[in-house]
Coordinates of C-alpha atoms in Angstrom, one line a residue:
Chain L
M1 CA 136.4 134.7 71.1
E2 CA 137.7 132.4 73.8
N3 CA 134.9 131.0 75.9
T4 CA 136.5 131.1 79.3
L5 CA 134.7 130.1 82.5
K6 CA 134.9 132.9 84.9
Q7 CA 136.9 132.7 88.2
I8 CA 134.5 132.6 91.0
P9 CA 136.0 134.0 94.3
A10 CA 136.0 131.6 97.2
D11 CA 133.9 133.9 99.3
S12 CA 131.1 134.1 96.7
V13 CA 127.8 132.3 96.8
G14 CA 128.7 131.2 93.3
I15 CA 126.3 130.6 90.4
V16 CA 122.8 131.1 91.5
S17 CA 119.4 131.1 89.8
P18 CA 116.3 132.9 90.8
Q19 CA 112.9 131.3 91.1
R20 CA 109.6 132.8 90.2
L21 CA 106.9 132.0 92.8
H22 CA 103.2 132.5 92.0
F23 CA 100.8 133.7 94.6
A24 CA 97.2 133.0 93.7
E25 CA 95.5 134.6 96.7
P26 CA 94.5 138.2 96.1
L27 CA 96.5 140.9 98.0
R28 CA 94.5 143.8 99.4
L29 CA 96.6 147.0 99.2
R30 CA 96.8 150.0 101.5
S31 CA 95.1 152.0 98.7
G32 CA 92.1 149.8 98.9
R33 CA 92.9 148.2 95.5
V34 CA 93.5 144.5 95.1
I35 CA 96.1 142.6 93.2
E36 CA 94.3 139.4 92.2
N37 CA 97.4 137.3 91.9
Y38 CA 101.1 138.0 91.4
D39 CA 104.6 136.5 90.9
L40 CA 107.6 137.3 93.1
M41 CA 111.1 136.7 91.8
V42 CA 113.2 135.2 94.7
E43 CA 116.8 134.3 95.1
T44 CA 118.2 132.3 98.1
Y45 CA 121.6 131.5 99.3
G46 CA 122.6 128.9 101.8
T47 CA 120.5 126.1 103.3
L48 CA 117.4 126.4 105.5
N49 CA 118.1 124.4 108.6
A50 CA 115.7 121.7 110.0
D51 CA 113.8 124.0 112.4
K52 CA 113.9 126.9 109.9
S53 CA 115.5 129.2 112.4
N54 CA 118.4 130.4 110.3
A55 CA 116.5 132.4 107.7
I56 CA 117.2 136.0 107.1
L57 CA 115.4 138.4 104.7
V58 CA 117.3 141.0 102.7
C59 CA 115.1 143.9 101.5
H60 CA 116.2 145.9 98.5
A61 CA 116.2 149.6 98.0
L62 CA 114.9 151.7 95.0
S63 CA 116.9 150.2 92.2
G64 CA 117.8 146.8 93.7
D65 CA 116.2 143.5 93.0
H66 CA 116.3 139.8 94.1
H67 CA 119.8 139.3 92.8
A68 CA 121.8 140.3 95.9
A69 CA 124.8 138.0 95.6
G70 CA 126.7 135.7 93.3
F71 CA 126.5 135.3 89.5
H72 CA 123.9 134.1 87.1
D73 CA 126.0 133.3 84.1
A74 CA 129.0 130.9 84.4
Q75 CA 129.9 131.7 80.8
N76 CA 130.2 135.4 81.1
P77 CA 133.4 136.6 82.7
K78 CA 132.3 140.2 82.6
E79 CA 129.2 139.7 84.6
K80 CA 129.0 141.8 87.8
P81 CA 127.9 140.0 91.0
G82 CA 124.6 140.8 92.8
W83 CA 124.1 144.2 94.4
W84 CA 125.2 143.3 97.9
D85 CA 127.8 140.7 97.1
C86 CA 130.3 142.3 99.5
A87 CA 128.1 141.4 102.4
I88 CA 126.6 138.0 101.4
G89 CA 128.6 134.8 101.0
P90 CA 130.7 132.3 102.8
G91 CA 132.7 134.0 105.6
K92 CA 131.0 137.4 104.9
P93 CA 128.7 139.1 107.4
F94 CA 125.6 137.4 106.0
D95 CA 127.3 134.0 105.9
S96 CA 125.7 131.6 103.5
K97 CA 127.3 128.7 105.4
I98 CA 125.3 129.7 108.5
F99 CA 122.2 131.5 107.2
F100 CA 119.5 130.9 104.7
I101 CA 119.4 134.2 103.0
V102 CA 116.3 135.3 101.0
C103 CA 116.0 138.2 98.7
L104 CA 113.1 139.1 96.4
N105 CA 112.2 141.6 93.8
N106 CA 109.4 143.6 95.3
L107 CA 105.9 143.8 93.9
G108 CA 105.8 146.6 91.3
G109 CA 109.4 146.0 90.4
C110 CA 110.8 145.3 87.0
A111 CA 113.1 142.4 87.5
G112 CA 110.6 139.6 87.1
S113 CA 108.1 140.2 89.9
T114 CA 104.6 141.4 88.9
G115 CA 104.8 145.1 88.2
P116 CA 103.7 147.8 85.7
S117 CA 105.6 146.1 82.8
S118 CA 103.9 142.8 83.4
I119 CA 101.0 141.7 81.3
N120 CA 97.6 142.6 82.7
P121 CA 95.5 139.4 82.2
E122 CA 92.4 141.5 81.7
T123 CA 93.7 143.4 78.8
G124 CA 96.5 141.3 77.5
K125 CA 98.7 144.4 77.5
P126 CA 101.2 145.6 80.1
F127 CA 99.6 147.2 83.2
G128 CA 101.5 150.5 82.8
P129 CA 99.9 153.2 84.7
D130 CA 97.0 150.9 85.7
F131 CA 99.3 149.1 88.1
P132 CA 98.3 150.1 91.6
I133 CA 100.6 152.2 93.9
V134 CA 102.1 149.8 96.4
T135 CA 103.3 150.9 99.8
V136 CA 106.1 149.5 102.0
R137 CA 103.3 147.9 104.1
D138 CA 102.0 146.1 101.0
W139 CA 105.5 144.9 100.2
V140 CA 105.9 143.5 103.7
N141 CA 102.6 141.8 103.6
S142 CA 103.6 140.1 100.3
Q143 CA 107.0 139.2 101.9
A144 CA 105.1 137.6 104.9
R145 CA 103.3 135.4 102.4
L146 CA 106.6 134.5 100.9
A147 CA 107.8 133.5 104.4
D148 CA 104.7 131.4 104.8
R149 CA 105.4 129.7 101.4
L150 CA 109.0 128.9 102.5
G151 CA 107.8 127.6 105.8
I152 CA 109.6 130.4 107.8
Q153 CA 107.6 131.4 110.8
Q154 CA 110.2 133.7 112.2
W155 CA 113.2 135.3 110.5
A156 CA 116.5 135.3 112.4
A157 CA 116.9 138.8 111.0
V158 CA 115.4 141.2 108.5
I159 CA 117.9 143.5 106.9
G160 CA 117.8 146.4 104.6
G161 CA 119.4 149.7 103.6
S162 CA 117.6 152.9 102.6
L163 CA 114.1 151.9 101.3
G164 CA 115.1 148.4 102.4
G165 CA 115.5 149.7 106.0
M166 CA 112.0 151.1 105.8
Q167 CA 110.7 147.6 105.0
V168 CA 112.6 146.3 108.0
M169 CA 110.9 148.8 110.3
R170 CA 107.5 147.9 108.8
W171 CA 108.3 144.2 109.6
A172 CA 109.0 145.0 113.2
I173 CA 105.7 147.0 113.5
S174 CA 103.4 144.7 111.5
F175 CA 104.7 141.3 112.4
P176 CA 106.4 141.7 115.8
D177 CA 106.7 138.0 116.4
R178 CA 108.0 137.1 113.0
L179 CA 111.6 138.4 113.4
R180 CA 114.2 138.3 116.1
H181 CA 116.5 141.1 114.8
A182 CA 115.9 144.1 112.6
I183 CA 118.9 145.7 110.9
V184 CA 118.0 149.2 109.6
I185 CA 120.7 150.8 107.6
A186 CA 120.9 154.4 106.2
A187 CA 117.1 154.8 106.4
A188 CA 114.7 157.4 107.7
P189 CA 111.4 157.3 109.7
K190 CA 109.8 159.1 106.7
L191 CA 110.9 161.3 103.9
S192 CA 111.6 165.0 104.4
A193 CA 110.2 167.7 102.1
Q194 CA 113.6 167.8 100.5
N195 CA 113.6 164.1 99.8
I196 CA 110.1 164.3 98.3
A197 CA 111.2 167.3 96.2
F198 CA 114.0 165.3 94.6
N199 CA 111.6 162.5 93.9
E200 CA 109.2 164.9 92.3
V201 CA 112.0 166.2 90.0
A202 CA 112.6 162.6 89.0
R203 CA 108.9 161.9 88.3
Q204 CA 108.5 165.1 86.3
S205 CA 111.6 164.2 84.3
I206 CA 110.0 160.9 83.3
M207 CA 106.4 162.1 82.8
S208 CA 107.5 165.1 80.7
D209 CA 109.4 162.9 78.2
P210 CA 107.4 162.7 75.0
E211 CA 108.2 159.0 74.8
F212 CA 106.3 158.4 78.1
H213 CA 102.9 158.3 76.4
N214 CA 101.1 158.6 79.8
G215 CA 102.8 155.5 80.9
R216 CA 101.7 153.4 77.9
Y217 CA 105.1 153.6 76.1
Y218 CA 105.2 149.8 75.8
D219 CA 102.3 150.0 73.3
F220 CA 104.5 152.3 71.2
N221 CA 107.6 150.1 71.4
T222 CA 109.6 152.8 73.1
Y223 CA 110.5 154.0 76.6
P224 CA 111.2 157.4 78.1
K225 CA 114.9 157.1 77.9
K226 CA 115.7 160.8 78.4
G227 CA 113.3 161.1 81.3
V228 CA 114.6 158.1 83.2
T229 CA 118.2 159.2 82.5
L230 CA 117.5 162.6 84.0
A231 CA 115.6 161.1 86.9
R232 CA 118.6 158.8 87.7
M233 CA 121.1 161.6 87.2
V234 CA 119.4 163.7 89.9
G235 CA 118.9 160.7 92.1
H236 CA 122.6 159.6 91.7
I237 CA 123.8 163.0 92.9
T238 CA 121.8 162.6 96.0
Y239 CA 123.3 159.2 96.7
L240 CA 126.8 160.5 96.6
S241 CA 128.6 163.1 98.6
D242 CA 130.4 166.2 97.5
A243 CA 133.7 164.6 98.6
V244 CA 133.2 161.5 96.6
L245 CA 132.4 163.3 93.4
S246 CA 135.5 165.6 94.0
N247 CA 137.7 162.6 94.5
K248 CA 136.3 160.8 91.5
F249 CA 137.1 163.6 89.2
G250 CA 139.9 165.4 90.9
K251 CA 142.6 162.7 91.1
D252 CA 145.3 164.4 89.2
A253 CA 144.2 167.9 89.9
I254 CA 145.2 170.3 92.6
V255 CA 143.1 170.2 95.7
D256 CA 141.0 173.3 95.1
T257 CA 139.5 172.1 91.8
F258 CA 136.9 170.1 93.7
G259 CA 136.8 167.4 91.1
R260 CA 136.4 169.8 88.2
D261 CA 138.5 167.7 85.8
L262 CA 137.9 168.7 82.2
R263 CA 137.2 166.2 79.5
S264 CA 139.5 167.7 76.9
G265 CA 141.7 170.0 78.8
K266 CA 140.0 173.2 77.7
L267 CA 136.7 174.9 77.9
S268 CA 134.3 174.7 75.0
F269 CA 132.5 178.0 75.6
G270 CA 129.4 176.2 74.5
F271 CA 126.8 173.8 76.0
D272 CA 128.8 170.7 75.3
L273 CA 130.1 168.4 78.0
D274 CA 133.1 170.3 79.5
F275 CA 133.6 168.5 82.8
Q276 CA 134.1 164.8 83.5
V277 CA 131.3 164.8 86.0
Q278 CA 128.8 165.7 83.3
S279 CA 129.6 162.7 81.1
Y280 CA 129.9 160.4 84.1
L281 CA 126.3 161.3 85.1
Q282 CA 125.0 161.0 81.6
Y283 CA 126.6 157.6 81.3
K284 CA 125.2 156.4 84.7
G285 CA 121.7 157.7 83.9
E286 CA 121.6 156.3 80.4
S287 CA 122.8 152.8 81.4
F288 CA 120.2 152.8 84.2
S289 CA 117.4 153.8 81.8
K290 CA 118.1 150.8 79.6
N291 CA 117.5 148.3 82.5
F292 CA 114.9 149.9 84.6
D293 CA 111.3 150.4 83.9
A294 CA 110.1 154.0 84.0
N295 CA 106.7 153.1 85.6
T296 CA 108.5 151.1 88.3
Y297 CA 110.7 154.1 89.0
L298 CA 107.6 156.4 89.3
L299 CA 105.9 153.8 91.5
I300 CA 108.8 153.3 93.9
T301 CA 109.4 157.0 94.4
K302 CA 105.8 157.2 95.5
T303 CA 106.3 154.2 97.8
L304 CA 109.1 156.2 99.4
D305 CA 107.1 159.4 99.7
Y306 CA 104.2 157.5 101.3
F307 CA 106.3 155.7 103.9
D308 CA 105.4 157.0 107.4
P309 CA 104.7 154.2 109.9
A310 CA 103.9 156.8 112.6
V311 CA 100.9 158.0 110.8
D312 CA 98.6 155.4 112.4
Y313 CA 100.0 156.3 115.8
D314 CA 99.3 160.1 116.2
G315 CA 102.6 160.8 114.5
D316 CA 104.5 159.1 117.3
L317 CA 106.9 156.6 115.9
S318 CA 107.7 155.3 119.4
K319 CA 104.0 154.2 119.7
A320 CA 104.4 152.3 116.4
F321 CA 107.3 150.4 117.8
A322 CA 105.6 149.7 121.2
N323 CA 104.8 146.1 120.3
S324 CA 107.9 145.2 118.4
N325 CA 109.7 142.3 120.0
C326 CA 112.9 142.2 118.0
K327 CA 116.3 143.7 118.8
F328 CA 117.3 146.6 116.5
L329 CA 120.6 147.5 115.0
V330 CA 120.4 151.0 113.3
M331 CA 123.3 152.3 111.3
A332 CA 124.0 155.5 109.5
F333 CA 126.9 156.9 107.5
T334 CA 128.5 160.3 108.3
S335 CA 128.5 161.6 104.7
D336 CA 125.0 160.5 103.9
W337 CA 122.9 163.6 103.3
R338 CA 120.0 161.9 101.7
F339 CA 119.1 160.0 104.8
A340 CA 121.6 161.7 107.2
P341 CA 122.6 160.2 110.6
E342 CA 120.1 162.6 112.2
R343 CA 117.3 160.7 110.5
S344 CA 118.6 157.4 111.9
K345 CA 118.9 159.0 115.3
E346 CA 115.2 159.8 115.1
I347 CA 114.5 156.1 114.7
V348 CA 116.8 155.3 117.6
E349 CA 115.2 157.9 119.8
S350 CA 111.8 156.5 119.1
L351 CA 113.0 153.0 119.9
L352 CA 114.6 154.2 123.2
K353 CA 111.3 155.9 124.0
A354 CA 109.5 152.7 123.3
K355 CA 112.0 150.9 125.6
R356 CA 113.0 148.6 122.8
E357 CA 116.4 147.0 122.6
V358 CA 118.5 149.0 120.1
S359 CA 122.1 149.5 119.1
Y360 CA 123.2 152.4 116.9
L361 CA 126.4 152.9 114.9
E362 CA 127.5 156.0 113.0
I363 CA 130.0 154.8 110.4
E364 CA 132.6 157.2 109.1
A365 CA 132.4 156.9 105.4
D366 CA 132.8 159.5 102.6
A367 CA 130.7 157.8 99.9
G368 CA 127.4 159.4 100.9
H369 CA 124.1 157.4 100.9
D370 CA 125.6 154.8 98.6
S371 CA 128.0 153.8 101.4
F372 CA 125.4 151.2 102.5
L373 CA 126.2 149.2 99.4
L374 CA 129.9 149.3 99.8
A375 CA 132.4 147.2 101.7
V376 CA 133.3 150.0 104.1
P377 CA 135.6 148.1 106.5
R378 CA 134.1 149.2 109.8
Y379 CA 130.6 148.7 108.4
M380 CA 131.4 145.1 107.4
Q381 CA 133.1 144.4 110.7
A382 CA 130.1 145.7 112.7
L383 CA 127.7 143.6 110.6
H384 CA 130.0 140.6 111.1
A385 CA 130.0 141.2 114.9
Y386 CA 126.3 141.5 115.1
M387 CA 125.5 138.6 112.9
S388 CA 127.9 136.3 114.8
R389 CA 125.6 137.0 117.8
V390 CA 122.5 136.2 115.7
A391 CA 124.2 133.0 114.7
A392 CA 125.1 132.1 118.3
E393 CA 121.4 132.5 119.2
I394 CA 120.3 130.2 116.5
I395 CA 122.6 127.5 117.8
S396 CA 121.3 128.0 121.4
L397 CA 117.6 128.3 120.5
P398 CA 115.6 125.9 122.5
D399 CA 114.1 122.7 121.1
I400 CA 114.7 120.3 118.3
S401 CA 117.7 119.0 116.4
R402 CA 119.5 121.1 113.9
E403 CA 121.4 120.6 110.8
S404 CA 125.0 121.4 111.3
H405 CA 127.0 123.3 108.6
Chain U
M1 CA 135.6 142.7 137.0
R2 CA 137.1 146.0 138.0
A3 CA 136.7 146.4 141.8
D4 CA 134.7 149.7 141.6
L5 CA 132.1 148.0 139.4
S6 CA 132.0 145.0 141.7
L7 CA 131.2 147.3 144.6
I8 CA 128.4 149.3 142.8
Q9 CA 126.5 146.3 141.6
D10 CA 124.8 146.0 145.0
W11 CA 123.0 149.2 144.3
I12 CA 121.4 147.9 141.1
S13 CA 118.1 146.2 141.4
P14 CA 117.3 142.9 139.7
G15 CA 115.3 143.3 136.5
S16 CA 115.9 147.1 136.3
R17 CA 116.9 149.2 133.3
V18 CA 120.5 150.3 133.4
L19 CA 122.3 152.8 131.2
D20 CA 126.1 152.6 131.3
L21 CA 127.8 155.7 130.0
G22 CA 131.2 154.7 128.5
C23 CA 130.3 151.0 128.6
G24 CA 133.6 149.9 127.1
D25 CA 133.4 146.3 125.8
G26 CA 130.0 145.9 127.6
S27 CA 131.3 143.4 130.2
F28 CA 129.8 145.2 133.1
L29 CA 126.3 145.2 131.5
A30 CA 126.8 141.6 130.4
H31 CA 127.6 140.7 134.0
L32 CA 124.5 142.5 135.3
K33 CA 122.4 140.9 132.6
R34 CA 123.7 137.5 133.8
T35 CA 123.5 138.0 137.5
K36 CA 120.5 140.4 137.8
N37 CA 118.6 140.0 134.6
I38 CA 118.8 143.7 133.9
R39 CA 117.8 145.4 130.6
G40 CA 120.8 147.4 129.7
C41 CA 122.1 149.8 127.2
G42 CA 125.6 151.3 126.9
L43 CA 127.0 154.5 125.4
E44 CA 130.4 154.2 123.7
I45 CA 132.5 156.0 121.1
D46 CA 135.3 153.5 120.5
P47 CA 134.6 151.4 117.4
A48 CA 136.5 148.4 118.7
N49 CA 134.6 148.4 122.0
I50 CA 131.3 148.9 120.1
H51 CA 132.0 145.8 118.0
L52 CA 132.7 143.8 121.1
C53 CA 129.4 144.9 122.6
L54 CA 127.6 143.9 119.4
Q55 CA 129.3 140.5 119.5
A56 CA 128.3 140.0 123.1
G57 CA 124.7 141.0 122.4
I58 CA 124.9 144.1 124.5
N59 CA 122.9 147.1 123.3
V60 CA 125.2 149.9 122.5
I61 CA 124.6 153.4 121.2
E62 CA 127.5 155.2 119.4
Q63 CA 127.2 158.6 121.1
D64 CA 129.6 161.1 122.6
M65 CA 128.2 161.9 126.0
D66 CA 129.9 165.3 125.9
K67 CA 127.1 166.2 123.5
G68 CA 124.5 165.4 126.1
L69 CA 121.8 162.8 126.6
A70 CA 118.9 164.8 125.0
N71 CA 117.8 161.7 123.1
F72 CA 117.0 159.9 126.4
E73 CA 113.7 160.6 128.0
T74 CA 113.4 161.7 131.7
D75 CA 113.3 158.7 134.0
S76 CA 113.7 156.3 131.2
F77 CA 116.3 154.2 133.1
D78 CA 116.3 153.0 136.7
T79 CA 120.1 153.4 137.1
V80 CA 122.6 155.4 135.1
V81 CA 126.2 154.5 135.6
L82 CA 129.3 156.7 134.9
A83 CA 132.5 154.9 136.0
Q84 CA 135.9 156.6 136.0
T85 CA 134.9 159.0 133.2
L86 CA 133.5 162.1 134.9
Q87 CA 136.9 163.8 135.1
A88 CA 137.5 163.3 131.4
L89 CA 134.3 165.1 130.2
H90 CA 134.1 168.6 128.9
K91 CA 131.2 169.6 131.1
P92 CA 131.0 167.3 134.0
D93 CA 128.3 169.3 135.8
E94 CA 126.1 169.1 132.8
I95 CA 126.4 165.3 132.5
V96 CA 125.5 165.0 136.2
D97 CA 122.4 167.0 135.4
A98 CA 121.6 164.8 132.5
M99 CA 122.2 161.6 134.4
I100 CA 119.9 162.5 137.2
R101 CA 117.2 163.5 134.7
V102 CA 117.4 160.2 132.7
G103 CA 118.0 157.9 135.6
K104 CA 115.9 157.5 138.7
N105 CA 119.2 157.0 140.5
C106 CA 122.8 157.3 139.3
I107 CA 126.1 155.8 140.2
L108 CA 129.4 157.7 139.6
T109 CA 132.9 156.7 140.3
F110 CA 136.0 158.9 139.9
P111 CA 139.6 159.2 141.1
N112 CA 139.8 161.4 144.2
F113 CA 142.4 164.0 143.4
A114 CA 142.7 164.9 147.1
Y115 CA 144.1 161.5 148.0
W116 CA 147.1 162.0 150.3
R117 CA 149.7 160.7 147.9
H118 CA 148.5 163.1 145.2
R119 CA 148.7 166.0 147.8
L120 CA 152.1 164.9 148.8
S121 CA 153.3 164.8 145.2
L122 CA 152.3 168.4 144.7
L123 CA 153.4 169.6 148.1
T124 CA 156.9 168.0 148.1
G125 CA 157.7 167.3 144.5
G126 CA 155.9 170.2 143.0
R127 CA 154.8 167.9 140.2
M128 CA 151.4 166.8 138.9
P129 CA 150.5 163.6 140.7
K130 CA 151.0 160.3 139.0
S131 CA 149.6 157.0 140.3
P132 CA 148.1 153.7 139.1
Q133 CA 144.8 155.7 139.0
L134 CA 146.3 158.7 137.2
P135 CA 149.0 157.2 135.1
Y136 CA 149.3 160.1 132.6
E137 CA 151.6 163.0 132.2
W138 CA 150.0 166.4 132.5
Y139 CA 150.3 166.9 128.7
N140 CA 148.7 163.7 127.6
T141 CA 146.1 163.0 130.2
P142 CA 142.5 162.6 129.1
N143 CA 141.4 164.0 132.4
L144 CA 140.2 167.5 132.0
H145 CA 138.4 168.2 135.2
H146 CA 140.0 166.6 138.2
C147 CA 137.8 166.8 141.3
T148 CA 137.9 165.7 144.9
I149 CA 135.4 164.2 147.2
G150 CA 135.0 167.6 148.8
D151 CA 134.3 169.2 145.4
F152 CA 131.7 166.6 144.5
D153 CA 130.0 166.9 147.8
A154 CA 129.8 170.7 147.2
L155 CA 128.4 170.1 143.7
C156 CA 125.7 167.8 145.0
A157 CA 124.9 170.4 147.7
T158 CA 124.6 173.2 145.1
K159 CA 122.5 171.2 142.8
K160 CA 120.4 169.8 145.7
I161 CA 121.3 166.3 144.7
K162 CA 120.5 163.5 147.2
V163 CA 123.6 161.4 148.0
L164 CA 122.1 158.0 148.7
H165 CA 125.4 156.3 149.4
R166 CA 129.0 157.5 149.3
T167 CA 131.9 155.2 149.7
V168 CA 135.6 155.4 149.0
V169 CA 138.0 152.6 148.3
D170 CA 141.8 152.5 148.6
D171 CA 144.2 151.6 145.9
Q172 CA 143.3 147.9 146.4
H173 CA 139.7 148.9 145.9
L174 CA 139.0 147.9 149.4
H175 CA 137.2 149.8 152.1
S176 CA 139.9 150.7 154.7
T177 CA 139.4 152.1 158.2
L178 CA 141.6 155.1 157.3
A179 CA 139.6 155.9 154.2
N180 CA 136.3 155.7 156.2
F181 CA 137.8 158.0 158.8
N182 CA 138.8 160.7 156.3
P183 CA 137.6 159.8 152.8
N184 CA 138.9 162.9 151.1
F185 CA 142.4 162.3 152.4
F186 CA 142.7 158.5 152.3
G187 CA 140.2 157.6 149.6
V188 CA 141.7 156.8 146.2
N189 CA 138.4 156.2 144.3
A190 CA 135.1 157.9 145.1
I191 CA 131.9 156.1 144.5
Y192 CA 128.6 158.0 144.7
H193 CA 125.0 156.8 144.5
I194 CA 122.9 159.8 143.9
S195 CA 119.4 160.8 142.9
R196 CA 117.3 163.9 142.3

């Protein structure tokens, strides 16, 4: 086979390599448990300026990791770029010529940071179910330590979609002086019963797989493939909209088939895969199960379920935001039914009640919750517009000389 | 700046909180921020304008005011502004109610339909009035509920709304003697400063 170097687009951050940073100081968790020491996998794009005022933190969602943009392997022409490549890079909304962009794999993850699949030094075996449940607050505490390590006292902006947006809110509440802008995309102030119900189906799918072995499947050299596949299938449905599924599988069909394209042109009258959408979901779920640790999936669905920053403030989210100092940009997508625009509006309402500075956009998009990962033109333009303001503030910030880019 | 906006800025206190309904590109709020150090927020539905607000660092909420202001708390702003939009809303009386609930005081401007040229157009030409303030044809106008100074006075009386100031300007956006003499006849644009 010909060993061709891949073409790297001009607006890509290019070939990047993550770093593994070790943190030796114990981290006390919300549950009361302690992680004695841990590693975080971190990727950065762009250059930190002299007064460290141009740093932005990108927080990932359920299945994301530290690899948000660019490529890892110059030799592999088939490699897909990082999960938010459409938004990060030279000339893109999060412009690596202007900003120093930091993205990490969160604690409990399975992309290199310490998590259930890491070796527990006490036993010499993977933590598995012994790994403590971490909350969004714990994540943000670990991210603050990362900021300390990088010498970043204050982020120009902290940004995230979905579960990432929840981390952004937690930053604004826990560390009000450590960020100037909070960009909360397709998030919710807390999960609804329906959201938790879907997570429970996902967890039950995993835990009822015989290959799960009470979370110690590593010891048996196996993993709950069927369980994770099922969990991802149900999750995937909630990330998409009815319309996007119909369009995906109804291209050549007449309008009223609602994406019911058949695989072989006729019904099987059995329990085989009749419709395209069935094999699509199977494929999506299975490929996910090969790359994502089941215990991490369980853990992060719990992290989602537990998120509720208002709980310390008599259930009043506006009180939680009372001390936040940053400006907020909240965005939602019209077809998102997982975290619908109404949920973002709850956040906005609380911010208005707390008399915080907030902008809110409701982006017309038909791709459902997943829209936040896509290059929806208006979404990208809005991020561009907002970040150009953030960049202008960096240049006009008082004191000291600055590296020019 | 548009002359009606330039006139109303005197009624906005330095350092106050201002909500601008239909804030456009945010330039009025930006001006007030610069000159009066206000804390502002705009409502807008046009994406292009919203992006201009974001770029200018103006807080903007994408929200259709025809659906109300229920997400804003009572008395949460010092001044709520509605410039040249009242007549284009589905339920102008309800937005006035919402404004005086959310704002401690409110400023409204609208084209006075009883301006003498408009009257003349109907009386002699028998056609819907057109003017620099009302440049539309009857079939494509965004204006759904034209009103006059007399009408708005009556609405304020019915709702027991206090009129703190009322002024009218002519087509040059200037106060003229004639307009002061008979505002509902000679006034082109009405400007109201009201409160509960």
